[in-house]
Amino acid sequence: MFLLENQLPFFILKDIFSLVEIAKSIGEDDGKLAVVKLTQKFTKNCWGFLGVDESLCGTEHFGRVKHLVDFLRICMLCPNFPKYYRRPKVLTIPSATRLNQAGVVFKLGKNSNLFDITFKDGILEIPKIEVRGSTEIVLKNLMAFEQSQLKENEISDYVILMFYLVNTSQDVELLAHNAIIENRIGDSKVVANLFRNLSGCSSFGAKSFIFAELFEDLNAFSQTPWRMWMGTLRRDCFNSAWGNTVSVIVACALFILTFVQTICSIVPLFQK
């Protein structure tokens, strides 16, 4: 029902449904609004794992809905995004594990809308996405609809963001540990490959990108020299029990040497 090539115009669905007696019992005389309500429930039940936002399913959003794929897309998009987007200065961001090593804390977003992603004071809040076997094909059809008929790229932009965050199975496991990814597939590597495959269908060459500011903020935070040094230290020295022991010994030795050096520089002052 959500394959792009199988879509019937939504006004035809409305007209057909208006002929059914049950349409009148739902609350509207002509049945035109009733089919919107039923489609909303169907969309929420079937594709709620994609962050379908019921608050976006008011009738004012569906005056010119094209078909079911368009209906699902409207239910997913956040109305609070700025109207005009821009291209980010840097077109990539570090993966989730690299960001975490640089001090970024991942937190489950309070909003169910996938696009309500915020970064403040080192905390990156991302709404939960439930990855199922059908996730790839649904997102692929939404992206195809955007690029072929709307010339827009909101869904593609989300896929690109997830592609950069989720490079490896370790990235998937990190986000799953923070309840951001609910892996219903089971294999973390398959989830990483899913977003890699979808990124090949995206249009990142577009002039606008809805996560431009987020990309710039994450890069600025993670590329601070001392954060990069700490990230390297965590990656190279704290990945094993032996590494932990050596790192603690080295840290203690540096502290003692620094303390002795300070004492040695103070003693001559007292002697004088």
Coordinates of C-alpha atoms in Angstrom, one line a residue:
M1 CA 0.0 0.0 0.0
F2 CA 3.0 2.3 0.4
L3 CA 4.8 1.5 -2.8
L4 CA 5.1 4.7 -4.8
E5 CA 4.1 3.1 -8.1
N6 CA 0.9 1.6 -6.6
Q7 CA -0.7 4.9 -5.4
L8 CA -4.2 6.0 -6.1
P9 CA -5.0 9.7 -5.9
F10 CA -6.4 10.4 -2.4
F11 CA -9.4 12.2 -3.8
I12 CA -10.5 9.0 -5.4
L13 CA -10.2 7.2 -2.1
K14 CA -12.4 9.9 -0.5
D15 CA -15.0 9.6 -3.2
I16 CA -15.2 5.9 -3.0
F17 CA -15.4 5.9 0.8
S18 CA -18.1 8.5 0.8
L19 CA -20.4 5.9 -0.9
V20 CA -20.0 3.5 2.0
E21 CA -22.7 3.6 4.7
I22 CA -20.2 3.2 7.5
A23 CA -18.6 6.5 6.6
K24 CA -21.6 8.4 7.8
S25 CA -21.6 6.7 11.2
I26 CA -18.1 8.0 12.0
G27 CA -19.2 11.6 12.4
E28 CA -19.2 13.4 9.1
D29 CA -22.2 13.4 6.7
D30 CA -20.2 13.3 3.4
G31 CA -17.5 10.9 4.7
K32 CA -14.7 13.0 3.3
L33 CA -13.2 13.7 6.7
A34 CA -13.8 10.2 7.9
V35 CA -11.4 8.6 5.4
V36 CA -8.7 11.0 6.7
K37 CA -9.3 9.8 10.3
L38 CA -9.2 6.1 9.3
T39 CA -6.0 6.7 7.2
Q40 CA -4.5 8.4 10.2
K41 CA -5.2 5.5 12.5
F42 CA -3.9 3.1 9.8
T43 CA -0.7 5.1 9.3
K44 CA -0.1 5.3 13.1
N45 CA -0.7 1.6 13.7
C46 CA 1.4 0.4 10.8
W47 CA 4.2 3.0 10.5
G48 CA 4.3 4.6 14.0
F49 CA 7.8 3.3 14.3
L50 CA 8.8 6.0 11.8
G51 CA 7.8 8.7 14.3
V52 CA 4.3 9.4 13.0
D53 CA 3.1 12.5 14.9
E54 CA -0.6 12.5 15.6
S55 CA -0.6 16.2 16.2
L56 CA 0.3 16.7 12.5
C57 CA -2.7 14.7 11.3
G58 CA -5.2 17.5 11.6
T59 CA -7.5 18.1 8.6
E60 CA -5.8 21.3 7.7
H61 CA -2.7 19.4 6.6
F62 CA -4.5 17.2 4.2
G63 CA -6.3 19.6 1.9
R64 CA -4.1 18.8 -1.0
V65 CA -2.7 15.4 0.0
K66 CA -1.8 13.4 -3.1
H67 CA -1.9 9.8 -1.9
L68 CA -1.0 7.5 1.0
V69 CA 2.8 8.0 0.6
D70 CA 2.2 11.8 0.8
F71 CA -0.1 11.2 3.8
L72 CA 2.6 9.3 5.7
R73 CA 5.2 12.0 4.9
I74 CA 3.0 14.7 6.2
C75 CA 2.5 12.7 9.4
M76 CA 6.2 12.5 9.9
L77 CA 7.4 16.0 9.2
C78 CA 7.8 18.5 11.9
P79 CA 6.1 21.9 11.3
N80 CA 8.6 23.8 13.4
F81 CA 11.5 23.7 11.0
P82 CA 12.6 27.0 9.4
K83 CA 11.1 27.5 6.0
Y84 CA 14.4 28.1 4.2
Y85 CA 17.2 25.7 4.8
R86 CA 20.9 26.0 3.8
R87 CA 23.8 23.9 2.9
P88 CA 26.2 23.2 5.8
K89 CA 29.8 24.4 5.6
V90 CA 31.0 20.9 6.4
L91 CA 29.3 18.0 4.7
T92 CA 30.1 15.3 7.2
I93 CA 30.0 14.6 10.9
P94 CA 31.8 12.0 13.0
S95 CA 30.1 8.7 13.8
A96 CA 28.2 8.2 17.0
T97 CA 31.1 6.4 18.7
R98 CA 33.6 9.2 17.7
L99 CA 31.2 11.8 18.9
N100 CA 30.8 10.0 22.2
Q101 CA 34.6 9.7 22.6
A102 CA 34.8 13.5 22.0
G103 CA 32.4 14.0 24.9
V104 CA 29.0 14.1 23.2
V105 CA 26.3 12.6 25.4
F106 CA 23.4 10.8 23.6
K107 CA 20.0 11.1 25.1
L108 CA 16.6 9.8 24.0
G109 CA 14.5 12.7 22.7
K110 CA 11.2 13.4 24.4
N111 CA 9.3 14.1 21.2
S112 CA 8.2 11.2 19.0
N113 CA 8.9 13.2 15.8
L114 CA 12.0 11.9 14.1
F115 CA 13.1 15.4 13.0
D116 CA 13.1 17.0 16.5
I117 CA 16.8 16.5 17.0
T118 CA 18.6 19.0 19.3
F119 CA 22.2 19.5 20.5
K120 CA 22.9 21.7 23.5
D121 CA 25.6 21.8 26.1
G122 CA 27.2 18.6 24.7
I123 CA 23.9 16.6 24.8
L124 CA 22.5 15.3 21.6
E125 CA 18.8 14.4 21.9
I126 CA 17.4 12.1 19.2
P127 CA 13.9 10.7 19.1
K128 CA 13.5 6.9 19.0
I129 CA 13.4 5.1 15.6
E130 CA 12.3 1.5 15.6
V131 CA 14.1 -0.4 12.8
R132 CA 12.1 -3.2 11.3
G133 CA 12.4 -5.3 8.2
S134 CA 10.0 -2.9 6.4
T135 CA 11.9 0.3 7.4
E136 CA 14.2 0.4 4.4
I137 CA 11.5 -0.1 1.8
V138 CA 9.2 2.5 3.3
L139 CA 11.9 5.1 3.7
K140 CA 13.1 4.4 0.1
N141 CA 9.6 5.0 -1.3
L142 CA 9.3 8.3 0.7
M143 CA 12.6 9.5 -0.6
A144 CA 11.7 8.6 -4.2
F145 CA 8.4 10.5 -3.8
E146 CA 10.2 13.6 -2.5
Q147 CA 12.9 13.6 -5.2
S148 CA 10.7 12.8 -8.1
Q149 CA 7.5 14.8 -7.4
L150 CA 8.2 17.3 -4.7
K151 CA 11.8 18.3 -5.4
E152 CA 12.3 18.4 -1.6
N153 CA 14.6 16.4 0.6
E154 CA 13.5 16.3 4.3
I155 CA 13.3 12.5 4.5
S156 CA 16.6 12.2 2.6
D157 CA 18.3 14.6 5.0
Y158 CA 17.2 12.5 7.9
V159 CA 18.7 9.4 6.2
I160 CA 21.9 11.2 5.6
L161 CA 22.2 12.2 9.2
M162 CA 21.7 8.6 10.3
F163 CA 24.1 7.4 7.7
Y164 CA 26.9 9.5 9.2
L165 CA 26.0 8.6 12.8
V166 CA 25.7 4.9 12.1
N167 CA 28.8 3.7 10.3
T168 CA 29.4 0.5 12.2
S169 CA 27.6 -2.0 14.4
Q170 CA 29.3 -0.3 17.4
D171 CA 27.5 2.9 16.5
V172 CA 24.2 1.0 16.3
E173 CA 24.8 -0.6 19.7
L174 CA 25.7 2.8 21.3
L175 CA 22.4 4.3 20.1
A176 CA 20.5 1.2 21.0
H177 CA 22.0 1.3 24.5
N178 CA 20.6 4.9 24.8
A179 CA 17.2 3.7 23.6
I180 CA 17.5 5.9 20.4
I181 CA 17.5 2.9 18.1
E182 CA 15.1 0.0 18.8
N183 CA 16.6 -2.8 16.8
R184 CA 13.8 -5.2 15.9
I185 CA 16.0 -6.8 13.2
G186 CA 18.5 -8.0 15.8
D187 CA 21.7 -7.7 13.9
S188 CA 23.5 -4.4 14.4
K189 CA 25.5 -4.8 11.2
V190 CA 22.3 -5.1 9.2
V191 CA 21.0 -1.9 10.6
A192 CA 24.2 0.0 9.7
N193 CA 24.0 -1.5 6.2
L194 CA 20.4 -0.4 6.0
F195 CA 21.3 3.3 6.3
R196 CA 24.3 2.9 4.1
N197 CA 22.1 1.5 1.3
L198 CA 19.5 4.2 1.8
S199 CA 22.2 7.0 1.6
G200 CA 22.9 5.9 -1.9
C201 CA 19.4 6.9 -2.9
S202 CA 19.6 10.3 -1.2
S203 CA 20.3 13.7 -2.7
F204 CA 22.9 15.3 -0.5
G205 CA 24.1 17.5 -3.3
A206 CA 21.0 19.7 -2.8
K207 CA 21.5 23.3 -2.0
S208 CA 19.6 23.0 1.3
F209 CA 19.9 20.7 4.3
I210 CA 17.6 20.8 7.3
F211 CA 20.3 19.7 9.7
A212 CA 23.0 22.2 8.5
E213 CA 23.2 24.0 11.9
L214 CA 23.3 20.6 13.7
F215 CA 26.2 19.4 11.6
E216 CA 28.1 22.6 12.2
D217 CA 27.5 22.5 16.0
L218 CA 28.6 18.9 16.2
N219 CA 31.7 19.5 14.2
A220 CA 32.7 22.6 16.2
F221 CA 32.2 20.7 19.5
S222 CA 34.0 17.5 18.5
Q223 CA 36.9 19.3 16.8
T224 CA 37.9 21.3 19.8
P225 CA 41.7 20.4 20.3
W226 CA 41.4 19.1 23.9
R227 CA 38.3 17.1 23.1
M228 CA 40.1 15.6 20.1
W229 CA 43.0 14.7 22.4
M230 CA 40.7 13.2 25.0
G231 CA 38.9 11.2 22.3
T232 CA 42.2 9.8 21.1
L233 CA 43.2 8.9 24.6
R234 CA 39.9 7.1 25.2
R235 CA 40.1 5.3 21.9
D236 CA 43.7 4.2 22.2
C237 CA 44.2 3.7 25.9
F238 CA 40.9 2.8 27.5
N239 CA 39.7 0.0 25.2
S240 CA 41.0 -2.8 27.4
A241 CA 41.6 -3.6 31.1
W242 CA 45.4 -3.5 30.5
G243 CA 45.0 -0.1 28.8
N244 CA 43.0 1.2 31.7
T245 CA 45.8 0.1 34.2
V246 CA 48.5 1.7 32.1
S247 CA 46.6 4.9 31.6
V248 CA 46.0 5.2 35.4
I249 CA 49.7 4.7 36.1
V250 CA 50.7 7.2 33.5
A251 CA 48.2 9.8 34.8
C252 CA 49.4 9.3 38.4
A253 CA 53.1 9.6 37.3
L254 CA 52.4 12.8 35.4
F255 CA 50.6 14.2 38.5
I256 CA 53.5 13.3 40.8
L257 CA 56.1 14.8 38.4
T258 CA 54.1 18.0 38.0
F259 CA 53.7 18.2 41.8
V260 CA 57.5 17.7 42.4
Q261 CA 58.3 20.3 39.7
T262 CA 56.0 22.8 41.4
I263 CA 57.7 22.2 44.8
C264 CA 61.2 22.5 43.3
S265 CA 60.3 25.9 41.8
I266 CA 58.8 27.2 45.0
V267 CA 61.6 26.1 47.4
P268 CA 64.3 28.6 46.0
L269 CA 61.9 31.4 46.6
F270 CA 61.6 30.6 50.4
Q271 CA 65.4 30.2 50.6
K272 CA 65.9 33.7 49.2

